[in-house]
PDB file of C-alpha atoms in Angstrom:
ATOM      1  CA  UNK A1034     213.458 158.157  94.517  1.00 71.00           C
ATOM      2  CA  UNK A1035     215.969 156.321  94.988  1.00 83.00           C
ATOM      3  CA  UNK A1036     213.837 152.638  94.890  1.00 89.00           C
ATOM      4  CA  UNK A1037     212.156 154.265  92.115  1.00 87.00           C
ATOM      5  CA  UNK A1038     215.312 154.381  89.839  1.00 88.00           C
ATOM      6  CA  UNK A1039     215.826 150.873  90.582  1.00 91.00           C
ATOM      7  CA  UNK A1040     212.413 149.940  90.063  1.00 92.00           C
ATOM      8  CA  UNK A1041     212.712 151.347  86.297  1.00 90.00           C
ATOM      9  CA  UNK A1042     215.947 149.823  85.955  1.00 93.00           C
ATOM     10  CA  UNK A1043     214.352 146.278  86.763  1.00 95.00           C
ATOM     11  CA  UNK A1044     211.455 147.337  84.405  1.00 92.00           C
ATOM     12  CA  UNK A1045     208.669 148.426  86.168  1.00 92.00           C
ATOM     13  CA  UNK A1046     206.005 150.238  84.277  1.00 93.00           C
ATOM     14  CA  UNK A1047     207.541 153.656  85.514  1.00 92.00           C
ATOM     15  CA  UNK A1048     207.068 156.255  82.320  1.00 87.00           C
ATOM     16  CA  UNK A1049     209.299 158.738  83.911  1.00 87.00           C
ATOM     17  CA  UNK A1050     213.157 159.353  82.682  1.00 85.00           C
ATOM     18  CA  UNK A1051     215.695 158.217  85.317  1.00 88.00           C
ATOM     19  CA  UNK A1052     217.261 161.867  85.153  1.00 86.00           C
ATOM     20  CA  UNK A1053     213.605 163.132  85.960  1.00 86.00           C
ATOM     21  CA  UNK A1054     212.928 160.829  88.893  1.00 89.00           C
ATOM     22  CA  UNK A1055     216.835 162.147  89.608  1.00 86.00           C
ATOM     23  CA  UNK A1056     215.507 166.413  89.566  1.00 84.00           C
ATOM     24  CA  UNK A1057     212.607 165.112  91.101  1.00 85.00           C
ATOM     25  CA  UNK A1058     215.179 163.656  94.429  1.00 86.00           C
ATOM     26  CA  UNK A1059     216.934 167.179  94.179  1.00 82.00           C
ATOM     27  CA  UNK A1060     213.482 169.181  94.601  1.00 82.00           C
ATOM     28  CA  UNK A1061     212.403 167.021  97.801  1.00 83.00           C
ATOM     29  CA  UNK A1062     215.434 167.313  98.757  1.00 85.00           C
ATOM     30  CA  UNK A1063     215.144 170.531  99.062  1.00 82.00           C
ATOM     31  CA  UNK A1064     212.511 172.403  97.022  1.00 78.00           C
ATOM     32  CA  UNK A1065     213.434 175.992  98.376  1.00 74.00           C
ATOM     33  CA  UNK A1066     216.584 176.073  96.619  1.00 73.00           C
ATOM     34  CA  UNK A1067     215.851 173.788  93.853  1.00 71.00           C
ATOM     35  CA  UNK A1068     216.447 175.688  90.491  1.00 67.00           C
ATOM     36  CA  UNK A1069     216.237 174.978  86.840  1.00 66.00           C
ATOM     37  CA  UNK A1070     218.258 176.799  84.029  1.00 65.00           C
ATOM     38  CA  UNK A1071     215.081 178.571  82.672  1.00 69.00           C
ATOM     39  CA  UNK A1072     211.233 177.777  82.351  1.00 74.00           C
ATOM     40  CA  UNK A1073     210.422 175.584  79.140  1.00 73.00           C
ATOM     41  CA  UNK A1074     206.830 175.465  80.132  1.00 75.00           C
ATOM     42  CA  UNK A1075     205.655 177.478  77.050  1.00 73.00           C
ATOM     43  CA  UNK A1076     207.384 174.987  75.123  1.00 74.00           C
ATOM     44  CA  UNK A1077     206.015 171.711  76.118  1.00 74.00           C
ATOM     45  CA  UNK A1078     202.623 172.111  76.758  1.00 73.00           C
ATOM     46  CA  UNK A1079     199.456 174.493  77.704  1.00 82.00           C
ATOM     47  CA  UNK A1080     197.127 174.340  80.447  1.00 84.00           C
ATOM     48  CA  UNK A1081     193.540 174.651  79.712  1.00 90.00           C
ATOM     49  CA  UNK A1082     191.275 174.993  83.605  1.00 90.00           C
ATOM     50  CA  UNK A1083     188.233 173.658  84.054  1.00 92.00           C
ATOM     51  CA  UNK A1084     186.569 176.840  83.506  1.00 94.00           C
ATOM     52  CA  UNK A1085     187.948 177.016  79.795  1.00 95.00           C
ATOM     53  CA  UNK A1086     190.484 179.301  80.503  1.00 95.00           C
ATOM     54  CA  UNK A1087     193.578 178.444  78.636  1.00 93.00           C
ATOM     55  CA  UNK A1088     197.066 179.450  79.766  1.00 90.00           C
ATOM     56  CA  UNK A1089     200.923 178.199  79.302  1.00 85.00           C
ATOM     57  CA  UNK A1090     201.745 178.905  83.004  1.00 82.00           C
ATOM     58  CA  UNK A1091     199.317 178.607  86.057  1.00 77.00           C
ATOM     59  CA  UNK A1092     201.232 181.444  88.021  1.00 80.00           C
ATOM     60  CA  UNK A1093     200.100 184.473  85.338  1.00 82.00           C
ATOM     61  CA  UNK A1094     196.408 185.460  84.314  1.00 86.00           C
ATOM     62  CA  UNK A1095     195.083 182.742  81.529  1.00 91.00           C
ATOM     63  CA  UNK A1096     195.259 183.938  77.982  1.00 92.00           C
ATOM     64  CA  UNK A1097     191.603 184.011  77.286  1.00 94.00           C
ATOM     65  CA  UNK A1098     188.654 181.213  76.891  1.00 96.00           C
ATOM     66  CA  UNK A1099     188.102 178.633  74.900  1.00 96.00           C
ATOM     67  CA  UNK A1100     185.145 178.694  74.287  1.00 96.00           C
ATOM     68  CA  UNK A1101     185.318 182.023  73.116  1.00 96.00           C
ATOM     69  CA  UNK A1102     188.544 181.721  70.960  1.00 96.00           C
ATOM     70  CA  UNK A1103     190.492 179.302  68.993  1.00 95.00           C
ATOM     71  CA  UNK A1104     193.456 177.777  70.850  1.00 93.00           C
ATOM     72  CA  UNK A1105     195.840 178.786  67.592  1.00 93.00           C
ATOM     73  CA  UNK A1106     194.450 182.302  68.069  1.00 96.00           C
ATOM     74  CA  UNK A1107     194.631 182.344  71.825  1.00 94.00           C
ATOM     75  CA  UNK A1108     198.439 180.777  71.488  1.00 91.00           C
ATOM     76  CA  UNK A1109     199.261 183.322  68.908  1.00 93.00           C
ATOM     77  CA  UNK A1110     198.208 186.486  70.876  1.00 94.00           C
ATOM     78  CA  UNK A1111     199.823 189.315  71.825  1.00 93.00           C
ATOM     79  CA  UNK A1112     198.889 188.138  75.751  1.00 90.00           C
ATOM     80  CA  UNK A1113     200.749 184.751  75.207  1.00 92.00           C
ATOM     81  CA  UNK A1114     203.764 186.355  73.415  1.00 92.00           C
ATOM     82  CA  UNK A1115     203.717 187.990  76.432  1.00 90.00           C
ATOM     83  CA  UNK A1116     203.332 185.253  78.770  1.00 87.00           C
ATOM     84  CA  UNK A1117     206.420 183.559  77.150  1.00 86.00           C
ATOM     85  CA  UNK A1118     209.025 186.834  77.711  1.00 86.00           C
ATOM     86  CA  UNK A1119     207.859 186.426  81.455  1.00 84.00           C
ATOM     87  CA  UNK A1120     208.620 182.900  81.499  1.00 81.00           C
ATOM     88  CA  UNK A1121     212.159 183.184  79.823  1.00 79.00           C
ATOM     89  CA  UNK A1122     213.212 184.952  82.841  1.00 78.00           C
ATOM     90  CA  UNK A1123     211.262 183.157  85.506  1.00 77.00           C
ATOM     91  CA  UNK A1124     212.720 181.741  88.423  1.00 71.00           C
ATOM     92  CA  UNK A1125     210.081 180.416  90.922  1.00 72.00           C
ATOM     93  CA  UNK A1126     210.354 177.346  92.166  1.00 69.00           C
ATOM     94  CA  UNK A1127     207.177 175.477  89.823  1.00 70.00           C
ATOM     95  CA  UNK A1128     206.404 172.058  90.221  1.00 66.00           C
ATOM     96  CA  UNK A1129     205.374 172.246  86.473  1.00 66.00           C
ATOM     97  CA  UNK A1130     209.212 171.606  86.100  1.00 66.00           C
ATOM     98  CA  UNK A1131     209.903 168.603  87.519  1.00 70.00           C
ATOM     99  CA  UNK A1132     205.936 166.949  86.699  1.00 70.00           C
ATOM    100  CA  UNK A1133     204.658 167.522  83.337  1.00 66.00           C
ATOM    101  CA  UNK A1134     206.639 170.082  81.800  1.00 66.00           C
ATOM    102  CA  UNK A1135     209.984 168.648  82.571  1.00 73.00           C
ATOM    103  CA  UNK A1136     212.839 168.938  80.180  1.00 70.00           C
ATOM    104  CA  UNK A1137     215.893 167.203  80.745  1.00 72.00           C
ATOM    105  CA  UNK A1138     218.380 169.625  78.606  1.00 71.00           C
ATOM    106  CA  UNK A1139     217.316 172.138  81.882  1.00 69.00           C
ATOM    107  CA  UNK A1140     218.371 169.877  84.750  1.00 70.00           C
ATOM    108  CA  UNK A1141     221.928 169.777  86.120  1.00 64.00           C
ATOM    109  CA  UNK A1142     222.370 166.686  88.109  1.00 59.00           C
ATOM    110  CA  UNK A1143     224.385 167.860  91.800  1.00 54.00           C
TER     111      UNK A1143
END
């Protein structure tokens, strides 16, 4: 990550943040004990499978189909206000974190 960092300082075509290319050193580093402040996935983005099944986080049971539902509706459920109580006080160690759903105001730099 390292030549990475410099790469984007010399400006390569690297999209990434420096501090994300930073978190993503820490979780190589060592990705067992590589932590976050809390989970922002529900935040940033959804995740929608190939199946249709639409979902904010890939570790709990998607919210419902597409294809049957609205994403508004499916968003405004009671399943995904669900969803996002689990996530506030999730800890696992998601590579949704440091990849898509990465949010710098959750990163401590060690």
């Amino acid at each position: 990550m390292v030549e990475l960092v410099a790469m984007k300082r010399a400006n390569a075509r690297i999209n990434n943040a420096e501090i994300q290319l930073r978190a993503m050193r820490a979780y190589f580093a060592n990705p067992e004990r590589f932590t976050l402040a809390k989970c922002s996935v529900d935040l940033i983005g959804l995740n929608i499978n190939a199946d249709g099944e639409l979902g904010y986080c890939v570790h709990v049971p998607p919210l419902g189909d597409i294809r049957e539902a609205s994403v508004r509706d499916l968003a405004a459920s009671p399943a995904a206000e669900k969803h996002r109580e689990l996530m506030k006080s999730c800890r696992f160690n998601c590579h949704l974190l440091i990849n898509c759903c990465f949010d710098s105001a959750q990163f401590v730099a060690g």
